[in-house]
Amino acid sequence: MQRKLYLRIFIFLFLLNIKNVYAARPMMTDDARIVESKACQLETWYKDTKQAKEFWAYPACNIGTNAEVTIGGSYERMNGDTYFANETYQIKSLIRTLEESPLAFGLTLGNGRDPKRINKKIVQDWYLNVPISYQYSELLVLHTNIGVTQLTDEQRQQMNWGFSTEYKYSNKIELITEVFNQSSKYAYFQFGLRYWVEKDRVQIDTTYGNRFNHLGEDQNISIGLRLISLPFLP
């Protein structure tokens, strides 16, 4: 009972401190934005594919003035079994922000792990990205990133890239599109929208995605929720 009470109190305090939400979920393309210094954000979403149903949670905090740390992962349900499927550990820092210039960029270093053991070994991949964002107009922002991933199990490096757009359709609705490749042989696309349940406080999103040249096999839909707090860390 006490744990449930503490959890409810934490959620209530978190909602009281919601501020502007920065662009990220549900795009796979990294952007040159981080949360405010000493603040945190929470991204959660559900993704339904033909192969599995995925439940993701990505909390992130700016632990200094320019160091956003993300630790998250997912549970998957496949063939009636549910298991912990992914882990991500990431840090992102900006070299130039959109507040300073219409063109912003930074660096992202991360480690993605698959707890499902292959040959009694946890597979983990290191990646380095350069996210770039361009404020084309008050309504349109463009994002791109290019980087490299060390595929541990295959003992090789592979380029990862992405390009996305976000268009402010109204005060409550943002339209998003993107194409990307994350350490695979194929390029993917997705599109969707973000909707403000409460302006600058609570946002939900939904997307449809698929793989180029092989429509149907890798199609997926997702729905997510994003929150961001005011600074509260010591």
Short mmCIF file of N, CA and C in Angstrom, two decimals, residues 48-207:
data_model
loop_
_atom_site.label_atom_id
_atom_site.label_comp_id
_atom_site.label_asym_id
_atom_site.label_seq_id
_atom_site.Cartn_x
_atom_site.Cartn_y
_atom_site.Cartn_z
N ASP A 48 2.87 -1.98 -31.73
CA ASP A 48 2.28 -3.25 -32.18
C ASP A 48 2.83 -3.59 -33.56
N THR A 49 3.55 -4.70 -33.65
CA THR A 49 4.07 -5.19 -34.93
C THR A 49 3.47 -6.55 -35.22
N LYS A 50 3.75 -7.08 -36.40
CA LYS A 50 3.25 -8.41 -36.74
C LYS A 50 3.93 -9.49 -35.90
N GLN A 51 5.15 -9.22 -35.46
CA GLN A 51 5.91 -10.22 -34.73
C GLN A 51 5.70 -10.14 -33.22
N ALA A 52 5.52 -8.93 -32.69
CA ALA A 52 5.47 -8.78 -31.23
C ALA A 52 4.72 -7.51 -30.84
N LYS A 53 4.37 -7.46 -29.55
CA LYS A 53 3.81 -6.25 -28.95
C LYS A 53 4.85 -5.73 -27.97
N GLU A 54 5.21 -4.44 -28.10
CA GLU A 54 6.30 -3.87 -27.33
C GLU A 54 5.81 -2.77 -26.41
N PHE A 55 6.36 -2.73 -25.20
CA PHE A 55 6.04 -1.71 -24.22
C PHE A 55 7.36 -1.03 -23.81
N TRP A 56 7.49 0.28 -24.11
CA TRP A 56 8.75 0.99 -23.92
C TRP A 56 8.61 2.07 -22.86
N ALA A 57 9.72 2.36 -22.15
CA ALA A 57 9.80 3.48 -21.21
C ALA A 57 11.21 4.06 -21.29
N TYR A 58 11.29 5.38 -21.53
CA TYR A 58 12.57 6.07 -21.66
C TYR A 58 12.59 7.31 -20.77
N PRO A 59 12.98 7.18 -19.50
CA PRO A 59 13.20 8.38 -18.69
C PRO A 59 14.55 8.99 -19.01
N ALA A 60 14.63 10.33 -18.99
CA ALA A 60 15.88 11.04 -19.28
C ALA A 60 15.97 12.27 -18.40
N CYS A 61 17.19 12.61 -17.96
CA CYS A 61 17.42 13.79 -17.13
C CYS A 61 18.67 14.51 -17.60
N ASN A 62 18.61 15.84 -17.54
CA ASN A 62 19.79 16.66 -17.79
C ASN A 62 20.49 16.85 -16.45
N ILE A 63 21.52 16.06 -16.20
CA ILE A 63 22.13 16.00 -14.88
C ILE A 63 23.07 17.17 -14.60
N GLY A 64 23.40 17.93 -15.64
CA GLY A 64 24.25 19.11 -15.46
C GLY A 64 23.60 20.29 -16.14
N THR A 65 24.39 20.99 -16.93
CA THR A 65 23.83 22.06 -17.75
C THR A 65 23.72 21.65 -19.21
N ASN A 66 24.46 20.57 -19.58
CA ASN A 66 24.46 20.16 -20.98
C ASN A 66 24.82 18.68 -21.11
N ALA A 67 24.14 17.85 -20.32
CA ALA A 67 24.42 16.41 -20.35
C ALA A 67 23.13 15.65 -20.04
N GLU A 68 22.39 15.30 -21.08
CA GLU A 68 21.14 14.57 -20.91
C GLU A 68 21.42 13.07 -20.92
N VAL A 69 21.08 12.41 -19.84
CA VAL A 69 21.30 10.98 -19.68
C VAL A 69 19.98 10.24 -19.79
N THR A 70 19.94 9.21 -20.63
CA THR A 70 18.75 8.40 -20.83
C THR A 70 19.06 6.95 -20.48
N ILE A 71 18.18 6.35 -19.69
CA ILE A 71 18.27 4.92 -19.38
C ILE A 71 16.87 4.34 -19.54
N GLY A 72 16.71 3.42 -20.47
CA GLY A 72 15.39 2.88 -20.72
C GLY A 72 15.43 1.49 -21.30
N GLY A 73 14.26 1.00 -21.67
CA GLY A 73 14.18 -0.34 -22.24
C GLY A 73 12.77 -0.72 -22.57
N SER A 74 12.57 -2.00 -22.89
CA SER A 74 11.25 -2.45 -23.31
C SER A 74 10.97 -3.88 -22.86
N TYR A 75 9.68 -4.15 -22.75
CA TYR A 75 9.19 -5.51 -22.61
C TYR A 75 8.51 -5.89 -23.91
N GLU A 76 8.67 -7.12 -24.34
CA GLU A 76 8.01 -7.60 -25.54
C GLU A 76 7.15 -8.82 -25.22
N ARG A 77 6.06 -8.92 -25.94
CA ARG A 77 5.20 -10.10 -25.83
C ARG A 77 5.15 -10.77 -27.19
N MET A 78 5.64 -12.00 -27.26
CA MET A 78 5.71 -12.73 -28.51
C MET A 78 5.36 -14.20 -28.25
N ASN A 79 4.48 -14.72 -29.07
CA ASN A 79 4.07 -16.13 -28.96
C ASN A 79 3.62 -16.50 -27.55
N GLY A 80 2.93 -15.56 -26.91
CA GLY A 80 2.40 -15.83 -25.58
C GLY A 80 3.37 -15.61 -24.44
N ASP A 81 4.63 -15.31 -24.74
CA ASP A 81 5.65 -15.09 -23.71
C ASP A 81 5.99 -13.60 -23.62
N THR A 82 6.22 -13.13 -22.38
CA THR A 82 6.62 -11.75 -22.15
C THR A 82 8.00 -11.74 -21.53
N TYR A 83 8.89 -10.89 -22.05
CA TYR A 83 10.26 -10.86 -21.55
C TYR A 83 10.87 -9.47 -21.76
N PHE A 84 11.91 -9.17 -20.96
CA PHE A 84 12.65 -7.93 -21.10
C PHE A 84 13.51 -8.03 -22.35
N ALA A 85 13.29 -7.11 -23.32
CA ALA A 85 13.87 -7.31 -24.64
C ALA A 85 14.98 -6.35 -25.00
N ASN A 86 14.97 -5.14 -24.47
CA ASN A 86 15.96 -4.14 -24.88
C ASN A 86 16.37 -3.27 -23.71
N GLU A 87 17.61 -2.81 -23.75
CA GLU A 87 18.11 -1.82 -22.81
C GLU A 87 18.86 -0.75 -23.60
N THR A 88 18.73 0.50 -23.18
CA THR A 88 19.47 1.59 -23.82
C THR A 88 20.06 2.50 -22.74
N TYR A 89 21.34 2.82 -22.90
CA TYR A 89 22.04 3.75 -22.02
C TYR A 89 22.67 4.81 -22.93
N GLN A 90 22.31 6.07 -22.72
CA GLN A 90 22.71 7.11 -23.67
C GLN A 90 23.00 8.43 -22.98
N ILE A 91 23.94 9.17 -23.52
CA ILE A 91 24.20 10.54 -23.07
C ILE A 91 24.29 11.44 -24.29
N LYS A 92 23.66 12.61 -24.20
CA LYS A 92 23.66 13.56 -25.32
C LYS A 92 24.04 14.94 -24.83
N SER A 93 24.88 15.62 -25.61
CA SER A 93 25.31 16.97 -25.30
C SER A 93 25.24 17.82 -26.56
N LEU A 94 24.91 19.09 -26.41
CA LEU A 94 24.76 19.99 -27.56
C LEU A 94 25.96 20.91 -27.70
N ILE A 95 26.37 21.10 -28.95
CA ILE A 95 27.44 22.04 -29.26
C ILE A 95 26.85 23.41 -29.59
N ARG A 96 25.71 23.42 -30.26
CA ARG A 96 24.98 24.64 -30.55
C ARG A 96 23.49 24.34 -30.43
N THR A 97 22.73 25.24 -29.82
CA THR A 97 21.31 25.03 -29.60
C THR A 97 20.46 25.86 -30.56
N LEU A 98 19.18 25.51 -30.67
CA LEU A 98 18.26 26.27 -31.52
C LEU A 98 17.96 27.64 -30.93
N GLU A 99 18.21 27.83 -29.65
CA GLU A 99 18.06 29.15 -29.04
C GLU A 99 19.19 30.08 -29.50
N GLU A 100 20.33 29.51 -29.84
CA GLU A 100 21.48 30.29 -30.27
C GLU A 100 21.49 30.55 -31.77
N SER A 101 20.93 29.60 -32.54
CA SER A 101 21.02 29.68 -34.00
C SER A 101 19.91 28.83 -34.62
N PRO A 102 19.47 29.14 -35.85
CA PRO A 102 18.49 28.27 -36.51
C PRO A 102 19.03 26.87 -36.79
N LEU A 103 20.37 26.74 -36.79
CA LEU A 103 21.01 25.44 -37.03
C LEU A 103 21.69 24.97 -35.75
N ALA A 104 21.22 23.83 -35.22
CA ALA A 104 21.78 23.30 -33.97
C ALA A 104 22.34 21.90 -34.21
N PHE A 105 23.34 21.52 -33.42
CA PHE A 105 23.89 20.17 -33.55
C PHE A 105 24.55 19.77 -32.24
N GLY A 106 24.78 18.45 -32.09
CA GLY A 106 25.37 17.93 -30.87
C GLY A 106 25.99 16.57 -31.10
N LEU A 107 26.22 15.85 -30.00
CA LEU A 107 26.80 14.51 -30.04
C LEU A 107 26.01 13.59 -29.11
N THR A 108 25.78 12.36 -29.57
CA THR A 108 25.09 11.36 -28.77
C THR A 108 25.91 10.08 -28.75
N LEU A 109 26.19 9.58 -27.55
CA LEU A 109 26.90 8.32 -27.38
C LEU A 109 26.01 7.37 -26.60
N GLY A 110 25.85 6.15 -27.13
CA GLY A 110 24.94 5.23 -26.47
C GLY A 110 25.36 3.78 -26.58
N ASN A 111 24.69 2.97 -25.77
CA ASN A 111 24.91 1.53 -25.75
C ASN A 111 23.55 0.84 -25.73
N GLY A 112 23.28 0.05 -26.76
CA GLY A 112 22.04 -0.70 -26.83
C GLY A 112 22.29 -2.17 -26.57
N ARG A 113 21.53 -2.76 -25.65
CA ARG A 113 21.74 -4.15 -25.27
C ARG A 113 20.49 -4.98 -25.51
N ASP A 114 20.72 -6.23 -25.87
CA ASP A 114 19.64 -7.20 -26.00
C ASP A 114 19.85 -8.27 -24.94
N PRO A 115 19.03 -8.25 -23.87
CA PRO A 115 19.23 -9.21 -22.79
C PRO A 115 18.98 -10.66 -23.19
N LYS A 116 18.33 -10.88 -24.33
CA LYS A 116 18.14 -12.27 -24.80
C LYS A 116 19.51 -12.84 -25.15
N ARG A 117 19.90 -13.87 -24.47
CA ARG A 117 21.25 -14.40 -24.63
C ARG A 117 21.39 -15.21 -25.92
N ILE A 118 22.47 -14.90 -26.64
CA ILE A 118 22.82 -15.64 -27.84
C ILE A 118 24.18 -16.27 -27.60
N ASN A 119 24.23 -17.58 -27.65
CA ASN A 119 25.48 -18.30 -27.32
C ASN A 119 26.00 -17.89 -25.95
N LYS A 120 25.04 -17.75 -24.98
CA LYS A 120 25.36 -17.41 -23.59
C LYS A 120 26.03 -16.05 -23.46
N LYS A 121 25.70 -15.14 -24.37
CA LYS A 121 26.31 -13.82 -24.36
C LYS A 121 25.25 -12.76 -24.62
N ILE A 122 25.25 -11.71 -23.79
CA ILE A 122 24.33 -10.60 -24.01
C ILE A 122 24.86 -9.73 -25.15
N VAL A 123 24.06 -9.55 -26.18
CA VAL A 123 24.48 -8.76 -27.33
C VAL A 123 24.33 -7.28 -27.01
N GLN A 124 25.37 -6.50 -27.23
CA GLN A 124 25.30 -5.06 -27.01
C GLN A 124 26.00 -4.33 -28.15
N ASP A 125 25.42 -3.23 -28.59
CA ASP A 125 25.95 -2.43 -29.69
C ASP A 125 26.21 -1.01 -29.22
N TRP A 126 27.41 -0.48 -29.49
CA TRP A 126 27.73 0.91 -29.21
C TRP A 126 27.39 1.76 -30.43
N TYR A 127 26.93 2.98 -30.19
CA TYR A 127 26.64 3.87 -31.31
C TYR A 127 27.03 5.31 -30.98
N LEU A 128 27.39 6.04 -32.03
CA LEU A 128 27.74 7.46 -31.93
C LEU A 128 26.98 8.20 -33.02
N ASN A 129 26.21 9.22 -32.64
CA ASN A 129 25.41 9.99 -33.59
C ASN A 129 25.75 11.47 -33.51
N VAL A 130 25.58 12.14 -34.64
CA VAL A 130 25.64 13.61 -34.69
C VAL A 130 24.26 14.10 -35.09
N PRO A 131 23.43 14.52 -34.13
CA PRO A 131 22.11 15.05 -34.46
C PRO A 131 22.18 16.51 -34.90
N ILE A 132 21.43 16.85 -35.93
CA ILE A 132 21.40 18.21 -36.46
C ILE A 132 19.94 18.63 -36.63
N SER A 133 19.59 19.81 -36.15
CA SER A 133 18.23 20.33 -36.30
C SER A 133 18.28 21.72 -36.93
N TYR A 134 17.32 21.97 -37.82
CA TYR A 134 17.26 23.26 -38.52
C TYR A 134 15.86 23.83 -38.42
N GLN A 135 15.76 25.04 -37.84
CA GLN A 135 14.48 25.73 -37.72
C GLN A 135 14.20 26.45 -39.03
N TYR A 136 13.51 25.75 -39.95
CA TYR A 136 13.26 26.31 -41.28
C TYR A 136 12.31 27.50 -41.21
N SER A 137 11.30 27.40 -40.37
CA SER A 137 10.35 28.48 -40.18
C SER A 137 9.70 28.29 -38.80
N GLU A 138 8.77 29.18 -38.46
CA GLU A 138 8.07 29.03 -37.18
C GLU A 138 7.23 27.77 -37.15
N LEU A 139 6.85 27.26 -38.33
CA LEU A 139 5.98 26.10 -38.39
C LEU A 139 6.72 24.80 -38.67
N LEU A 140 7.91 24.87 -39.27
CA LEU A 140 8.59 23.67 -39.75
C LEU A 140 10.01 23.57 -39.18
N VAL A 141 10.31 22.39 -38.63
CA VAL A 141 11.65 22.07 -38.14
C VAL A 141 12.12 20.79 -38.82
N LEU A 142 13.37 20.80 -39.29
CA LEU A 142 13.96 19.63 -39.95
C LEU A 142 15.02 19.03 -39.04
N HIS A 143 15.07 17.70 -38.99
CA HIS A 143 16.06 17.01 -38.18
C HIS A 143 16.78 15.96 -39.04
N THR A 144 18.06 15.83 -38.82
CA THR A 144 18.81 14.76 -39.47
C THR A 144 19.91 14.29 -38.54
N ASN A 145 20.32 13.07 -38.69
CA ASN A 145 21.48 12.60 -37.95
C ASN A 145 22.23 11.56 -38.77
N ILE A 146 23.52 11.50 -38.51
CA ILE A 146 24.36 10.50 -39.14
C ILE A 146 25.33 10.00 -38.08
N GLY A 147 25.60 8.70 -38.10
CA GLY A 147 26.47 8.14 -37.09
C GLY A 147 26.93 6.76 -37.47
N VAL A 148 27.52 6.08 -36.51
CA VAL A 148 28.04 4.74 -36.74
C VAL A 148 27.68 3.86 -35.55
N THR A 149 27.39 2.60 -35.83
CA THR A 149 27.07 1.62 -34.80
C THR A 149 28.05 0.46 -34.88
N GLN A 150 28.59 0.07 -33.74
CA GLN A 150 29.46 -1.10 -33.65
C GLN A 150 28.58 -2.31 -33.36
N LEU A 151 28.40 -3.17 -34.37
CA LEU A 151 27.59 -4.37 -34.23
C LEU A 151 28.47 -5.47 -33.63
N THR A 152 28.31 -5.67 -32.33
CA THR A 152 29.21 -6.55 -31.59
C THR A 152 29.14 -7.99 -32.07
N ASP A 153 27.91 -8.50 -32.25
CA ASP A 153 27.78 -9.91 -32.62
C ASP A 153 28.31 -10.20 -34.02
N GLU A 154 28.25 -9.17 -34.92
CA GLU A 154 28.75 -9.34 -36.29
C GLU A 154 30.17 -8.82 -36.45
N GLN A 155 30.71 -8.20 -35.39
CA GLN A 155 32.08 -7.68 -35.39
C GLN A 155 32.34 -6.76 -36.59
N ARG A 156 31.46 -5.77 -36.74
CA ARG A 156 31.63 -4.80 -37.82
C ARG A 156 30.92 -3.51 -37.46
N GLN A 157 31.23 -2.44 -38.22
CA GLN A 157 30.58 -1.15 -38.02
C GLN A 157 29.60 -0.90 -39.17
N GLN A 158 28.53 -0.20 -38.85
CA GLN A 158 27.56 0.15 -39.89
C GLN A 158 27.03 1.56 -39.65
N MET A 159 26.87 2.30 -40.73
CA MET A 159 26.36 3.66 -40.63
C MET A 159 24.87 3.64 -40.30
N ASN A 160 24.46 4.56 -39.44
CA ASN A 160 23.04 4.78 -39.18
C ASN A 160 22.70 6.23 -39.50
N TRP A 161 21.51 6.46 -40.02
CA TRP A 161 21.13 7.80 -40.44
C TRP A 161 19.62 7.98 -40.32
N GLY A 162 19.20 9.22 -40.36
CA GLY A 162 17.77 9.51 -40.31
C GLY A 162 17.49 10.93 -40.76
N PHE A 163 16.29 11.14 -41.27
CA PHE A 163 15.83 12.48 -41.65
C PHE A 163 14.35 12.58 -41.29
N SER A 164 13.98 13.64 -40.59
CA SER A 164 12.58 13.78 -40.17
C SER A 164 12.14 15.23 -40.23
N THR A 165 10.84 15.43 -40.28
CA THR A 165 10.24 16.76 -40.28
C THR A 165 9.15 16.81 -39.23
N GLU A 166 8.97 17.97 -38.65
CA GLU A 166 7.83 18.20 -37.76
C GLU A 166 7.18 19.53 -38.16
N TYR A 167 5.89 19.48 -38.41
CA TYR A 167 5.16 20.64 -38.90
C TYR A 167 4.05 20.99 -37.92
N LYS A 168 4.03 22.24 -37.48
CA LYS A 168 3.02 22.69 -36.54
C LYS A 168 1.74 23.01 -37.30
N TYR A 169 0.82 22.06 -37.29
CA TYR A 169 -0.44 22.22 -38.02
C TYR A 169 -1.39 23.18 -37.30
N SER A 170 -1.39 23.13 -35.99
CA SER A 170 -2.19 24.02 -35.16
C SER A 170 -1.55 24.11 -33.79
N ASN A 171 -2.17 24.83 -32.89
CA ASN A 171 -1.62 24.95 -31.54
C ASN A 171 -1.60 23.62 -30.80
N LYS A 172 -2.43 22.70 -31.21
CA LYS A 172 -2.52 21.41 -30.53
C LYS A 172 -1.93 20.25 -31.32
N ILE A 173 -1.79 20.39 -32.63
CA ILE A 173 -1.41 19.25 -33.47
C ILE A 173 -0.10 19.52 -34.21
N GLU A 174 0.80 18.55 -34.18
CA GLU A 174 2.03 18.56 -34.97
C GLU A 174 2.06 17.32 -35.86
N LEU A 175 2.36 17.52 -37.14
CA LEU A 175 2.46 16.42 -38.09
C LEU A 175 3.93 16.05 -38.25
N ILE A 176 4.23 14.75 -38.26
CA ILE A 176 5.62 14.30 -38.31
C ILE A 176 5.80 13.24 -39.39
N THR A 177 6.96 13.27 -40.06
CA THR A 177 7.33 12.26 -41.05
C THR A 177 8.82 11.98 -40.90
N GLU A 178 9.25 10.78 -41.31
CA GLU A 178 10.67 10.48 -41.29
C GLU A 178 11.01 9.23 -42.09
N VAL A 179 12.29 9.19 -42.51
CA VAL A 179 12.89 7.98 -43.07
C VAL A 179 14.18 7.76 -42.27
N PHE A 180 14.53 6.49 -42.03
CA PHE A 180 15.70 6.23 -41.20
C PHE A 180 16.23 4.82 -41.41
N ASN A 181 17.46 4.62 -40.98
CA ASN A 181 18.09 3.30 -40.97
C ASN A 181 18.92 3.21 -39.70
N GLN A 182 18.60 2.24 -38.87
CA GLN A 182 19.32 2.06 -37.61
C GLN A 182 20.01 0.70 -37.59
N SER A 183 21.18 0.68 -38.16
CA SER A 183 22.05 -0.51 -38.11
C SER A 183 21.41 -1.74 -38.74
N SER A 184 20.63 -1.57 -39.78
CA SER A 184 20.05 -2.71 -40.48
C SER A 184 20.33 -2.57 -41.98
N LYS A 185 19.94 -3.57 -42.74
CA LYS A 185 20.16 -3.54 -44.18
C LYS A 185 19.08 -2.76 -44.91
N TYR A 186 18.05 -2.35 -44.19
CA TYR A 186 16.90 -1.75 -44.85
C TYR A 186 16.59 -0.37 -44.29
N ALA A 187 15.99 0.45 -45.12
CA ALA A 187 15.51 1.76 -44.70
C ALA A 187 14.03 1.66 -44.35
N TYR A 188 13.61 2.45 -43.38
CA TYR A 188 12.24 2.44 -42.90
C TYR A 188 11.65 3.85 -42.98
N PHE A 189 10.32 3.91 -42.91
CA PHE A 189 9.66 5.21 -42.85
C PHE A 189 8.53 5.14 -41.83
N GLN A 190 8.15 6.30 -41.34
CA GLN A 190 6.96 6.39 -40.50
C GLN A 190 6.40 7.79 -40.55
N PHE A 191 5.13 7.92 -40.24
CA PHE A 191 4.49 9.22 -40.19
C PHE A 191 3.39 9.16 -39.13
N GLY A 192 3.02 10.33 -38.64
CA GLY A 192 2.00 10.36 -37.60
C GLY A 192 1.76 11.77 -37.11
N LEU A 193 1.28 11.88 -35.89
CA LEU A 193 1.01 13.19 -35.33
C LEU A 193 1.20 13.19 -33.82
N ARG A 194 1.40 14.38 -33.31
CA ARG A 194 1.42 14.63 -31.87
C ARG A 194 0.23 15.52 -31.53
N TYR A 195 -0.36 15.26 -30.37
CA TYR A 195 -1.53 16.04 -29.97
C TYR A 195 -1.37 16.50 -28.53
N TRP A 196 -1.56 17.81 -28.31
CA TRP A 196 -1.48 18.36 -26.96
C TRP A 196 -2.80 18.11 -26.23
N VAL A 197 -2.76 17.27 -25.23
CA VAL A 197 -3.92 17.09 -24.36
C VAL A 197 -4.10 18.35 -23.53
N GLU A 198 -3.00 18.86 -23.02
CA GLU A 198 -2.95 20.14 -22.33
C GLU A 198 -1.72 20.87 -22.83
N LYS A 199 -1.93 22.04 -23.39
CA LYS A 199 -0.86 22.77 -24.06
C LYS A 199 0.38 22.90 -23.19
N ASP A 200 1.53 22.49 -23.75
CA ASP A 200 2.83 22.57 -23.08
C ASP A 200 2.90 21.77 -21.78
N ARG A 201 1.98 20.78 -21.63
CA ARG A 201 2.00 19.98 -20.42
C ARG A 201 1.97 18.48 -20.69
N VAL A 202 0.96 18.04 -21.39
CA VAL A 202 0.80 16.60 -21.65
C VAL A 202 0.59 16.40 -23.14
N GLN A 203 1.35 15.49 -23.73
CA GLN A 203 1.27 15.25 -25.16
C GLN A 203 1.17 13.76 -25.45
N ILE A 204 0.30 13.39 -26.37
CA ILE A 204 0.23 12.02 -26.84
C ILE A 204 0.60 11.99 -28.32
N ASP A 205 1.05 10.84 -28.81
CA ASP A 205 1.43 10.73 -30.21
C ASP A 205 1.02 9.36 -30.75
N THR A 206 0.94 9.30 -32.04
CA THR A 206 0.64 8.03 -32.70
C THR A 206 1.31 8.01 -34.07
N THR A 207 1.76 6.82 -34.51
CA THR A 207 2.45 6.70 -35.79
C THR A 207 2.07 5.41 -36.50
#
